[in-house]
Amino acid sequence: MIRLHIPQPLSQGAAVAPEPDQARYLTQVMRQTVGDEILVFNGADGEWRARLAEVSKRGCRLTAQEQTRPQAVGPDLDLVIALVKRARLETIVEKATELGARRIRLVTTRRTNADHTNVSRLQAIAVEAAEQTGRLDVPQVLVPEKLERLLDAWPGDRRLMFCDEAGDDPSEAWGGEHGRARPALDALQGQARGAWAVLIGPEGGFAPEERERLRGDAGVTPVTLGPRILRADTAAIAALTLWQAVLGDWTAGA
Ligand code: SAH
């Protein structure tokens, strides 16, 4: 069934007016007519079955019929991602939405060289991915900020899985000493659930001073994703997958 994110209050009998492009999609692309039913959600009131009540030149109107699923919240997982090339960033936002990230925080780092960002386009990609994947909420895409500033204001109760490609010396990552990166699965096992974030660097990787700072910060778990250097999109997918499998909602204890 068609599923749309419509940020309006949903309750029994509520009238819901989709945005013009959603209305066009419904009536012109998907050829829905009065009486047809779709699913709608707004991130707060769960998911509802809604009937197309009226179609006009100017748009359409739906009536919420009954709740199909109550609102539920997924894990409290942020993806902190350095700006990378546009196409790659769009893939990352889509995949992070599918993989259950709650927020996507864009950051600039010492070696960030991409300065494009169309946050509203990225947010629209998150909405579409949430519609498709059956989520009851849409991850928030936050405007880019400096990594240093983000770390300065980092809340004490949120842990950070720092994906550390270990710079020029990959062998350095496998030391296992305190502060050094450990294989991700080993590093996550036994850690507490709760608020977490995954940090992925830019195509140029992290600068040595960023790496030093991150390794020294309380609450940071430096991890490696194996001996090969992954592209940022692959690294984000791999890291979110591992986190979900150990500490997130892919596990029985979630
Ligand atoms: N240019 C860098 C690679 C950057 S890859 C270099 O050659 O070293 C982009 C980001 O993906 C990295 O900053 C890191 O966060 C993540 N990443 C890629 N491969 C990784 C690995 N094997 N382990 C941990 N993180 C990795």
PDB file of C-alpha atoms and ligand atoms in Angstrom:
ATOM      1  CA  MET A   1       0.000   0.000   0.000  1.00  0.00           C
ATOM      2  CA  ILE A   2       1.142   3.571  -0.657  1.00  0.00           C
ATOM      3  CA  ARG A   3       2.618   5.140   2.445  1.00  0.00           C
ATOM      4  CA  LEU A   4       3.051   8.874   2.932  1.00  0.00           C
ATOM      5  CA  HIS A   5       4.595  11.024   5.628  1.00  0.00           C
ATOM      6  CA  ILE A   6       2.121  13.826   6.291  1.00  0.00           C
ATOM      7  CA  PRO A   7       3.110  16.114   9.165  1.00  0.00           C
ATOM      8  CA  GLN A   8      -0.418  16.864  10.348  1.00  0.00           C
ATOM      9  CA  PRO A   9      -2.241  15.562  13.420  1.00  0.00           C
ATOM     10  CA  LEU A  10      -3.769  12.119  12.886  1.00  0.00           C
ATOM     11  CA  SER A  11      -6.818  10.815  14.714  1.00  0.00           C
ATOM     12  CA  GLN A  12     -10.049   9.011  13.876  1.00  0.00           C
ATOM     13  CA  GLY A  13     -11.846  10.994  11.172  1.00  0.00           C
ATOM     14  CA  ALA A  14      -9.141  13.667  10.890  1.00  0.00           C
ATOM     15  CA  ALA A  15      -8.984  15.437   7.537  1.00  0.00           C
ATOM     16  CA  VAL A  16      -5.506  15.356   6.069  1.00  0.00           C
ATOM     17  CA  ALA A  17      -4.330  17.489   3.169  1.00  0.00           C
ATOM     18  CA  PRO A  18      -1.204  16.206   1.426  1.00  0.00           C
ATOM     19  CA  GLU A  19       1.319  18.655  -0.020  1.00  0.00           C
ATOM     20  CA  PRO A  20       0.756  19.511  -3.698  1.00  0.00           C
ATOM     21  CA  ASP A  21       3.538  17.185  -4.904  1.00  0.00           C
ATOM     22  CA  GLN A  22       2.192  14.353  -2.740  1.00  0.00           C
ATOM     23  CA  ALA A  23      -1.290  14.983  -4.132  1.00  0.00           C
ATOM     24  CA  ARG A  24       0.082  14.838  -7.681  1.00  0.00           C
ATOM     25  CA  TYR A  25       1.904  11.636  -6.867  1.00  0.00           C
ATOM     26  CA  LEU A  26      -1.221  10.069  -5.416  1.00  0.00           C
ATOM     27  CA  THR A  27      -3.755  11.065  -8.011  1.00  0.00           C
ATOM     28  CA  GLN A  28      -1.696  11.416 -11.190  1.00  0.00           C
ATOM     29  CA  VAL A  29       1.253   9.048 -10.825  1.00  0.00           C
ATOM     30  CA  MET A  30      -0.437   6.347  -8.743  1.00  0.00           C
ATOM     31  CA  ARG A  31      -3.911   7.073 -10.170  1.00  0.00           C
ATOM     32  CA  GLN A  32      -5.691   6.856  -6.840  1.00  0.00           C
ATOM     33  CA  THR A  33      -9.325   7.890  -6.871  1.00  0.00           C
ATOM     34  CA  VAL A  34     -11.918   8.762  -4.232  1.00  0.00           C
ATOM     35  CA  GLY A  35     -12.441   5.808  -1.890  1.00  0.00           C
ATOM     36  CA  ASP A  36      -8.925   4.382  -2.332  1.00  0.00           C
ATOM     37  CA  GLU A  37      -6.910   3.864   0.813  1.00  0.00           C
ATOM     38  CA  ILE A  38      -3.296   4.580   1.679  1.00  0.00           C
ATOM     39  CA  LEU A  39      -1.218   4.618   4.859  1.00  0.00           C
ATOM     40  CA  VAL A  40      -0.092   7.846   6.473  1.00  0.00           C
ATOM     41  CA  PHE A  41       2.185   8.659   9.414  1.00  0.00           C
ATOM     42  CA  ASN A  42       3.473  11.850  10.998  1.00  0.00           C
ATOM     43  CA  GLY A  43       6.155  10.723  13.424  1.00  0.00           C
ATOM     44  CA  ALA A  44       3.933  11.225  16.478  1.00  0.00           C
ATOM     45  CA  ASP A  45       0.523   9.559  16.115  1.00  0.00           C
ATOM     46  CA  GLY A  46       1.495   6.170  14.695  1.00  0.00           C
ATOM     47  CA  GLU A  47       0.416   4.914  11.296  1.00  0.00           C
ATOM     48  CA  TRP A  48      -3.123   5.331   9.972  1.00  0.00           C
ATOM     49  CA  ARG A  49      -5.177   3.956   7.138  1.00  0.00           C
ATOM     50  CA  ALA A  50      -6.590   6.946   5.298  1.00  0.00           C
ATOM     51  CA  ARG A  51      -9.233   7.132   2.576  1.00  0.00           C
ATOM     52  CA  LEU A  52      -9.062   9.520  -0.333  1.00  0.00           C
ATOM     53  CA  ALA A  53     -12.125  11.687   0.277  1.00  0.00           C
ATOM     54  CA  GLU A  54     -11.836  14.367  -2.358  1.00  0.00           C
ATOM     55  CA  VAL A  55      -9.774  15.063  -5.454  1.00  0.00           C
ATOM     56  CA  SER A  56      -9.783  18.460  -7.096  1.00  0.00           C
ATOM     57  CA  LYS A  57      -7.558  20.432  -9.433  1.00  0.00           C
ATOM     58  CA  ARG A  58      -5.902  22.055  -6.463  1.00  0.00           C
ATOM     59  CA  GLY A  59      -5.043  18.878  -4.592  1.00  0.00           C
ATOM     60  CA  CYS A  60      -6.725  16.201  -2.585  1.00  0.00           C
ATOM     61  CA  ARG A  61      -7.984  15.450   0.878  1.00  0.00           C
ATOM     62  CA  LEU A  62      -7.833  12.254   2.903  1.00  0.00           C
ATOM     63  CA  THR A  63      -9.743  11.122   5.960  1.00  0.00           C
ATOM     64  CA  ALA A  64      -7.929   9.106   8.622  1.00  0.00           C
ATOM     65  CA  GLN A  65      -9.868   5.867   9.224  1.00  0.00           C
ATOM     66  CA  GLU A  66      -8.126   3.810  11.858  1.00  0.00           C
ATOM     67  CA  GLN A  67      -4.723   3.435  13.394  1.00  0.00           C
ATOM     68  CA  THR A  68      -2.820   0.492  11.923  1.00  0.00           C
ATOM     69  CA  ARG A  69       0.211   0.770  14.218  1.00  0.00           C
ATOM     70  CA  PRO A  70       0.804   2.788  17.383  1.00  0.00           C
ATOM     71  CA  GLN A  71       3.753   5.178  17.482  1.00  0.00           C
ATOM     72  CA  ALA A  72       7.013   3.492  18.445  1.00  0.00           C
ATOM     73  CA  VAL A  73      10.473   4.908  18.795  1.00  0.00           C
ATOM     74  CA  GLY A  74      13.534   3.199  17.411  1.00  0.00           C
ATOM     75  CA  PRO A  75      16.952   3.230  19.047  1.00  0.00           C
ATOM     76  CA  ASP A  76      18.521   6.569  19.983  1.00  0.00           C
ATOM     77  CA  LEU A  77      21.227   6.415  17.316  1.00  0.00           C
ATOM     78  CA  ASP A  78      22.743   9.422  15.545  1.00  0.00           C
ATOM     79  CA  LEU A  79      24.863   9.204  12.439  1.00  0.00           C
ATOM     80  CA  VAL A  80      27.543  11.902  12.448  1.00  0.00           C
ATOM     81  CA  ILE A  81      28.809  12.128   8.903  1.00  0.00           C
ATOM     82  CA  ALA A  82      31.393  14.415   7.333  1.00  0.00           C
ATOM     83  CA  LEU A  83      30.302  16.078   4.120  1.00  0.00           C
ATOM     84  CA  VAL A  84      31.238  13.953   1.141  1.00  0.00           C
ATOM     85  CA  LYS A  85      30.285  14.129  -2.538  1.00  0.00           C
ATOM     86  CA  ARG A  86      26.619  14.827  -3.101  1.00  0.00           C
ATOM     87  CA  ALA A  87      25.604  11.500  -4.619  1.00  0.00           C
ATOM     88  CA  ARG A  88      27.383   9.593  -1.882  1.00  0.00           C
ATOM     89  CA  LEU A  89      25.826  11.739   0.841  1.00  0.00           C
ATOM     90  CA  GLU A  90      22.388  11.119  -0.619  1.00  0.00           C
ATOM     91  CA  THR A  91      23.010   7.383  -0.545  1.00  0.00           C
ATOM     92  CA  ILE A  92      24.170   7.661   3.058  1.00  0.00           C
ATOM     93  CA  VAL A  93      21.011   9.516   4.120  1.00  0.00           C
ATOM     94  CA  GLU A  94      18.810   6.945   2.407  1.00  0.00           C
ATOM     95  CA  LYS A  95      20.646   3.968   3.890  1.00  0.00           C
ATOM     96  CA  ALA A  96      20.919   5.474   7.369  1.00  0.00           C
ATOM     97  CA  THR A  97      17.148   5.988   7.307  1.00  0.00           C
ATOM     98  CA  GLU A  98      16.578   2.371   6.304  1.00  0.00           C
ATOM     99  CA  LEU A  99      19.009   1.225   8.972  1.00  0.00           C
ATOM    100  CA  GLY A 100      17.182   3.115  11.706  1.00  0.00           C
ATOM    101  CA  ALA A 101      19.298   6.181  12.542  1.00  0.00           C
ATOM    102  CA  ARG A 102      17.260   8.735  14.473  1.00  0.00           C
ATOM    103  CA  ARG A 103      19.267  11.812  13.489  1.00  0.00           C
ATOM    104  CA  ILE A 104      21.783  12.573  10.756  1.00  0.00           C
ATOM    105  CA  ARG A 105      24.254  15.235  11.823  1.00  0.00           C
ATOM    106  CA  LEU A 106      26.356  16.660   9.017  1.00  0.00           C
ATOM    107  CA  VAL A 107      29.807  17.856  10.005  1.00  0.00           C
ATOM    108  CA  THR A 108      32.777  19.570   8.449  1.00  0.00           C
ATOM    109  CA  THR A 109      36.224  18.371   9.481  1.00  0.00           C
ATOM    110  CA  ARG A 110      39.802  19.464   8.758  1.00  0.00           C
ATOM    111  CA  ARG A 111      39.842  17.481   5.533  1.00  0.00           C
ATOM    112  CA  THR A 112      36.298  18.053   4.352  1.00  0.00           C
ATOM    113  CA  ASN A 113      36.427  19.324   0.810  1.00  0.00           C
ATOM    114  CA  ALA A 114      32.760  19.227  -0.113  1.00  0.00           C
ATOM    115  CA  ASP A 115      30.876  22.422   0.617  1.00  0.00           C
ATOM    116  CA  HIS A 116      27.617  21.770  -1.233  1.00  0.00           C
ATOM    117  CA  THR A 117      24.758  20.926   1.048  1.00  0.00           C
ATOM    118  CA  ASN A 118      21.174  21.075   0.321  1.00  0.00           C
ATOM    119  CA  VAL A 119      19.818  20.018   3.681  1.00  0.00           C
ATOM    120  CA  SER A 120      16.207  20.228   2.541  1.00  0.00           C
ATOM    121  CA  ARG A 121      16.932  17.865  -0.345  1.00  0.00           C
ATOM    122  CA  LEU A 122      18.625  15.444   2.060  1.00  0.00           C
ATOM    123  CA  GLN A 123      15.641  15.735   4.401  1.00  0.00           C
ATOM    124  CA  ALA A 124      13.304  14.928   1.486  1.00  0.00           C
ATOM    125  CA  ILE A 125      15.395  11.821   0.759  1.00  0.00           C
ATOM    126  CA  ALA A 126      15.019  10.792   4.412  1.00  0.00           C
ATOM    127  CA  VAL A 127      11.230  11.245   4.175  1.00  0.00           C
ATOM    128  CA  GLU A 128      11.027   9.077   1.051  1.00  0.00           C
ATOM    129  CA  ALA A 129      13.211   6.388   2.575  1.00  0.00           C
ATOM    130  CA  ALA A 130      11.106   6.399   5.761  1.00  0.00           C
ATOM    131  CA  GLU A 131       7.912   6.055   3.721  1.00  0.00           C
ATOM    132  CA  GLN A 132       9.339   3.134   1.804  1.00  0.00           C
ATOM    133  CA  THR A 133      10.919   1.338   4.725  1.00  0.00           C
ATOM    134  CA  GLY A 134       7.885   1.355   7.007  1.00  0.00           C
ATOM    135  CA  ARG A 135       9.359   3.568   9.700  1.00  0.00           C
ATOM    136  CA  LEU A 136       6.998   5.505  11.931  1.00  0.00           C
ATOM    137  CA  ASP A 137       9.345   8.474  12.182  1.00  0.00           C
ATOM    138  CA  VAL A 138      11.683  10.343   9.865  1.00  0.00           C
ATOM    139  CA  PRO A 139      15.273  10.978  10.891  1.00  0.00           C
ATOM    140  CA  GLN A 140      16.093  14.624  11.260  1.00  0.00           C
ATOM    141  CA  VAL A 141      18.910  15.889   8.996  1.00  0.00           C
ATOM    142  CA  LEU A 142      20.768  18.685  10.792  1.00  0.00           C
ATOM    143  CA  VAL A 143      22.607  21.547   9.113  1.00  0.00           C
ATOM    144  CA  PRO A 144      26.394  21.087   8.929  1.00  0.00           C
ATOM    145  CA  GLU A 145      28.444  22.132  11.920  1.00  0.00           C
ATOM    146  CA  LYS A 146      32.120  21.904  12.745  1.00  0.00           C
ATOM    147  CA  LEU A 147      33.173  18.555  14.187  1.00  0.00           C
ATOM    148  CA  GLU A 148      35.172  20.331  16.911  1.00  0.00           C
ATOM    149  CA  ARG A 149      32.151  22.340  18.011  1.00  0.00           C
ATOM    150  CA  LEU A 150      29.977  19.280  18.035  1.00  0.00           C
ATOM    151  CA  LEU A 151      32.515  17.486  20.228  1.00  0.00           C
ATOM    152  CA  ASP A 152      32.871  20.494  22.549  1.00  0.00           C
ATOM    153  CA  ALA A 153      29.126  20.373  23.224  1.00  0.00           C
ATOM    154  CA  TRP A 154      28.872  16.579  23.248  1.00  0.00           C
ATOM    155  CA  PRO A 155      26.362  15.352  25.870  1.00  0.00           C
ATOM    156  CA  GLY A 156      27.952  13.211  28.556  1.00  0.00           C
ATOM    157  CA  ASP A 157      25.364  10.468  28.248  1.00  0.00           C
ATOM    158  CA  ARG A 158      25.779   9.783  24.512  1.00  0.00           C
ATOM    159  CA  ARG A 159      28.469   7.320  23.512  1.00  0.00           C
ATOM    160  CA  LEU A 160      30.318   7.636  20.225  1.00  0.00           C
ATOM    161  CA  MET A 161      31.432   4.819  17.924  1.00  0.00           C
ATOM    162  CA  PHE A 162      34.327   6.505  16.153  1.00  0.00           C
ATOM    163  CA  CYS A 163      35.093   4.762  12.852  1.00  0.00           C
ATOM    164  CA  ASP A 164      38.821   5.273  12.666  1.00  0.00           C
ATOM    165  CA  GLU A 165      40.478   4.309   9.421  1.00  0.00           C
ATOM    166  CA  ALA A 166      43.774   4.849  11.283  1.00  0.00           C
ATOM    167  CA  GLY A 167      45.309   7.321   8.873  1.00  0.00           C
ATOM    168  CA  ASP A 168      48.449   6.381   7.051  1.00  0.00           C
ATOM    169  CA  ASP A 169      49.242   3.403   9.199  1.00  0.00           C
ATOM    170  CA  PRO A 170      46.459   0.829   9.238  1.00  0.00           C
ATOM    171  CA  SER A 171      48.525  -1.547  11.406  1.00  0.00           C
ATOM    172  CA  GLU A 172      48.315   1.030  14.190  1.00  0.00           C
ATOM    173  CA  ALA A 173      44.598   0.414  14.477  1.00  0.00           C
ATOM    174  CA  TRP A 174      44.871  -3.157  15.579  1.00  0.00           C
ATOM    175  CA  GLY A 175      46.828  -2.508  18.773  1.00  0.00           C
ATOM    176  CA  GLY A 176      43.909  -2.949  21.142  1.00  0.00           C
ATOM    177  CA  GLU A 177      45.435  -0.651  23.770  1.00  0.00           C
ATOM    178  CA  HIS A 178      43.277   1.905  25.523  1.00  0.00           C
ATOM    179  CA  GLY A 179      42.384   4.708  23.125  1.00  0.00           C
ATOM    180  CA  ARG A 180      43.368   2.717  20.088  1.00  0.00           C
ATOM    181  CA  ALA A 181      40.815   1.439  17.632  1.00  0.00           C
ATOM    182  CA  ARG A 182      39.619  -2.122  18.095  1.00  0.00           C
ATOM    183  CA  PRO A 183      37.660  -4.306  15.687  1.00  0.00           C
ATOM    184  CA  ALA A 184      34.116  -2.944  15.819  1.00  0.00           C
ATOM    185  CA  LEU A 185      32.323  -6.086  16.920  1.00  0.00           C
ATOM    186  CA  ASP A 186      34.708  -6.708  19.831  1.00  0.00           C
ATOM    187  CA  ALA A 187      34.560  -3.060  20.841  1.00  0.00           C
ATOM    188  CA  LEU A 188      30.747  -2.927  20.920  1.00  0.00           C
ATOM    189  CA  GLN A 189      30.039  -6.210  22.620  1.00  0.00           C
ATOM    190  CA  GLY A 190      29.283  -5.755  26.308  1.00  0.00           C
ATOM    191  CA  GLN A 191      28.710  -2.005  25.998  1.00  0.00           C
ATOM    192  CA  ALA A 192      25.585  -0.418  27.460  1.00  0.00           C
ATOM    193  CA  ARG A 193      22.613   0.313  25.208  1.00  0.00           C
ATOM    194  CA  GLY A 194      21.108   3.777  25.228  1.00  0.00           C
ATOM    195  CA  ALA A 195      22.102   6.948  23.398  1.00  0.00           C
ATOM    196  CA  TRP A 196      24.837   6.413  20.831  1.00  0.00           C
ATOM    197  CA  ALA A 197      26.278   7.979  17.698  1.00  0.00           C
ATOM    198  CA  VAL A 198      28.365   6.625  14.830  1.00  0.00           C
ATOM    199  CA  LEU A 199      31.033   8.936  13.392  1.00  0.00           C
ATOM    200  CA  ILE A 200      32.270   8.596   9.807  1.00  0.00           C
ATOM    201  CA  GLY A 201      34.960  10.850   8.345  1.00  0.00           C
ATOM    202  CA  PRO A 202      35.358  12.479   4.931  1.00  0.00           C
ATOM    203  CA  GLU A 203      37.023  10.946   1.860  1.00  0.00           C
ATOM    204  CA  GLY A 204      40.323  12.436   3.061  1.00  0.00           C
ATOM    205  CA  GLY A 205      39.970  10.706   6.432  1.00  0.00           C
ATOM    206  CA  PHE A 206      40.522  12.278   9.854  1.00  0.00           C
ATOM    207  CA  ALA A 207      43.449  14.613  10.524  1.00  0.00           C
ATOM    208  CA  PRO A 208      45.908  13.340  13.193  1.00  0.00           C
ATOM    209  CA  GLU A 209      44.772  16.007  15.690  1.00  0.00           C
ATOM    210  CA  GLU A 210      41.135  15.010  15.243  1.00  0.00           C
ATOM    211  CA  ARG A 211      42.037  11.374  15.754  1.00  0.00           C
ATOM    212  CA  GLU A 212      44.039  12.162  18.886  1.00  0.00           C
ATOM    213  CA  ARG A 213      41.247  14.198  20.358  1.00  0.00           C
ATOM    214  CA  LEU A 214      38.614  11.599  19.605  1.00  0.00           C
ATOM    215  CA  ARG A 215      40.696   8.797  21.048  1.00  0.00           C
ATOM    216  CA  GLY A 216      41.154  10.771  24.233  1.00  0.00           C
ATOM    217  CA  ASP A 217      37.542  11.890  24.724  1.00  0.00           C
ATOM    218  CA  ALA A 218      35.484  10.113  27.364  1.00  0.00           C
ATOM    219  CA  GLY A 219      32.622   8.118  25.946  1.00  0.00           C
ATOM    220  CA  VAL A 220      34.361   7.514  22.616  1.00  0.00           C
ATOM    221  CA  THR A 221      34.861   3.964  21.370  1.00  0.00           C
ATOM    222  CA  PRO A 222      37.354   3.980  18.477  1.00  0.00           C
ATOM    223  CA  VAL A 223      36.710   1.083  16.125  1.00  0.00           C
ATOM    224  CA  THR A 224      38.013  -0.286  12.873  1.00  0.00           C
ATOM    225  CA  LEU A 225      35.908  -1.833  10.165  1.00  0.00           C
ATOM    226  CA  GLY A 226      38.590  -4.224   9.016  1.00  0.00           C
ATOM    227  CA  PRO A 227      41.920  -3.840   7.252  1.00  0.00           C
ATOM    228  CA  ARG A 228      40.526  -2.317   4.054  1.00  0.00           C
ATOM    229  CA  ILE A 229      39.730   1.371   3.602  1.00  0.00           C
ATOM    230  CA  LEU A 230      36.027   1.731   2.869  1.00  0.00           C
ATOM    231  CA  ARG A 231      34.328   4.593   1.100  1.00  0.00           C
ATOM    232  CA  ALA A 232      32.322   6.746   3.480  1.00  0.00           C
ATOM    233  CA  ASP A 233      28.998   5.315   2.269  1.00  0.00           C
ATOM    234  CA  THR A 234      30.154   1.719   2.717  1.00  0.00           C
ATOM    235  CA  ALA A 235      31.657   2.572   6.106  1.00  0.00           C
ATOM    236  CA  ALA A 236      28.392   4.185   7.268  1.00  0.00           C
ATOM    237  CA  ILE A 237      26.323   1.172   6.228  1.00  0.00           C
ATOM    238  CA  ALA A 238      28.782  -1.283   7.799  1.00  0.00           C
ATOM    239  CA  ALA A 239      28.997   0.654  11.065  1.00  0.00           C
ATOM    240  CA  LEU A 240      25.242   1.175  11.449  1.00  0.00           C
ATOM    241  CA  THR A 241      24.704  -2.518  10.700  1.00  0.00           C
ATOM    242  CA  LEU A 242      27.170  -3.634  13.354  1.00  0.00           C
ATOM    243  CA  TRP A 243      25.732  -1.241  15.907  1.00  0.00           C
ATOM    244  CA  GLN A 244      22.163  -2.380  15.199  1.00  0.00           C
ATOM    245  CA  ALA A 245      23.198  -6.022  15.447  1.00  0.00           C
ATOM    246  CA  VAL A 246      24.922  -5.625  18.809  1.00  0.00           C
ATOM    247  CA  LEU A 247      23.200  -2.723  20.596  1.00  0.00           C
ATOM    248  CA  GLY A 248      20.177  -1.786  18.517  1.00  0.00           C
ATOM    249  CA  ASP A 249      16.807  -3.169  17.489  1.00  0.00           C
ATOM    250  CA  TRP A 250      18.147  -6.135  15.552  1.00  0.00           C
ATOM    251  CA  THR A 251      18.714  -7.884  18.857  1.00  0.00           C
ATOM    252  CA  ALA A 252      16.329  -9.711  21.148  1.00  0.00           C
ATOM    253  CA  GLY A 253      16.931  -7.368  24.083  1.00  0.00           C
ATOM    254  CA  ALA A 254      15.856  -4.195  22.259  1.00  0.00           C
TER     255      ALA A 254
HETATM  256  N1  SAH B   1      41.270   8.775   2.794  1.00  0.00           N
HETATM  257  C1  SAH B   1      41.252   7.959   3.963  1.00  0.00           C
HETATM  258  C2  SAH B   1      39.990   7.107   4.004  1.00  0.00           C
HETATM  259  C3  SAH B   1      38.747   7.799   4.410  1.00  0.00           C
HETATM  260  S1  SAH B   1      37.375   6.757   4.240  1.00  0.00           S
HETATM  261  C4  SAH B   1      42.447   7.047   3.940  1.00  0.00           C
HETATM  262  O1  SAH B   1      42.875   6.684   2.855  1.00  0.00           O
HETATM  263  O2  SAH B   1      42.889   6.677   5.000  1.00  0.00           O
HETATM  264  C5  SAH B   1      36.086   7.694   4.975  1.00  0.00           C
HETATM  265  C6  SAH B   1      35.706   7.317   6.370  1.00  0.00           C
HETATM  266  O3  SAH B   1      35.170   6.003   6.406  1.00  0.00           O
HETATM  267  C7  SAH B   1      36.826   7.282   7.383  1.00  0.00           C
HETATM  268  O4  SAH B   1      37.141   8.558   7.897  1.00  0.00           O
HETATM  269  C8  SAH B   1      36.259   6.371   8.471  1.00  0.00           C
HETATM  270  O5  SAH B   1      35.369   7.059   9.318  1.00  0.00           O
HETATM  271  C9  SAH B   1      35.495   5.369   7.641  1.00  0.00           C
HETATM  272  N2  SAH B   1      36.299   4.180   7.345  1.00  0.00           N
HETATM  273  C10 SAH B   1      36.689   3.736   6.124  1.00  0.00           C
HETATM  274  N3  SAH B   1      37.367   2.580   6.226  1.00  0.00           N
HETATM  275  C11 SAH B   1      37.409   2.265   7.538  1.00  0.00           C
HETATM  276  C12 SAH B   1      37.963   1.188   8.290  1.00  0.00           C
HETATM  277  N4  SAH B   1      38.605   0.190   7.708  1.00  0.00           N
HETATM  278  N5  SAH B   1      37.785   1.217   9.626  1.00  0.00           N
HETATM  279  C13 SAH B   1      37.137   2.225  10.244  1.00  0.00           C
HETATM  280  N6  SAH B   1      36.607   3.266   9.590  1.00  0.00           N
HETATM  281  C14 SAH B   1      36.722   3.299   8.257  1.00  0.00           C
END
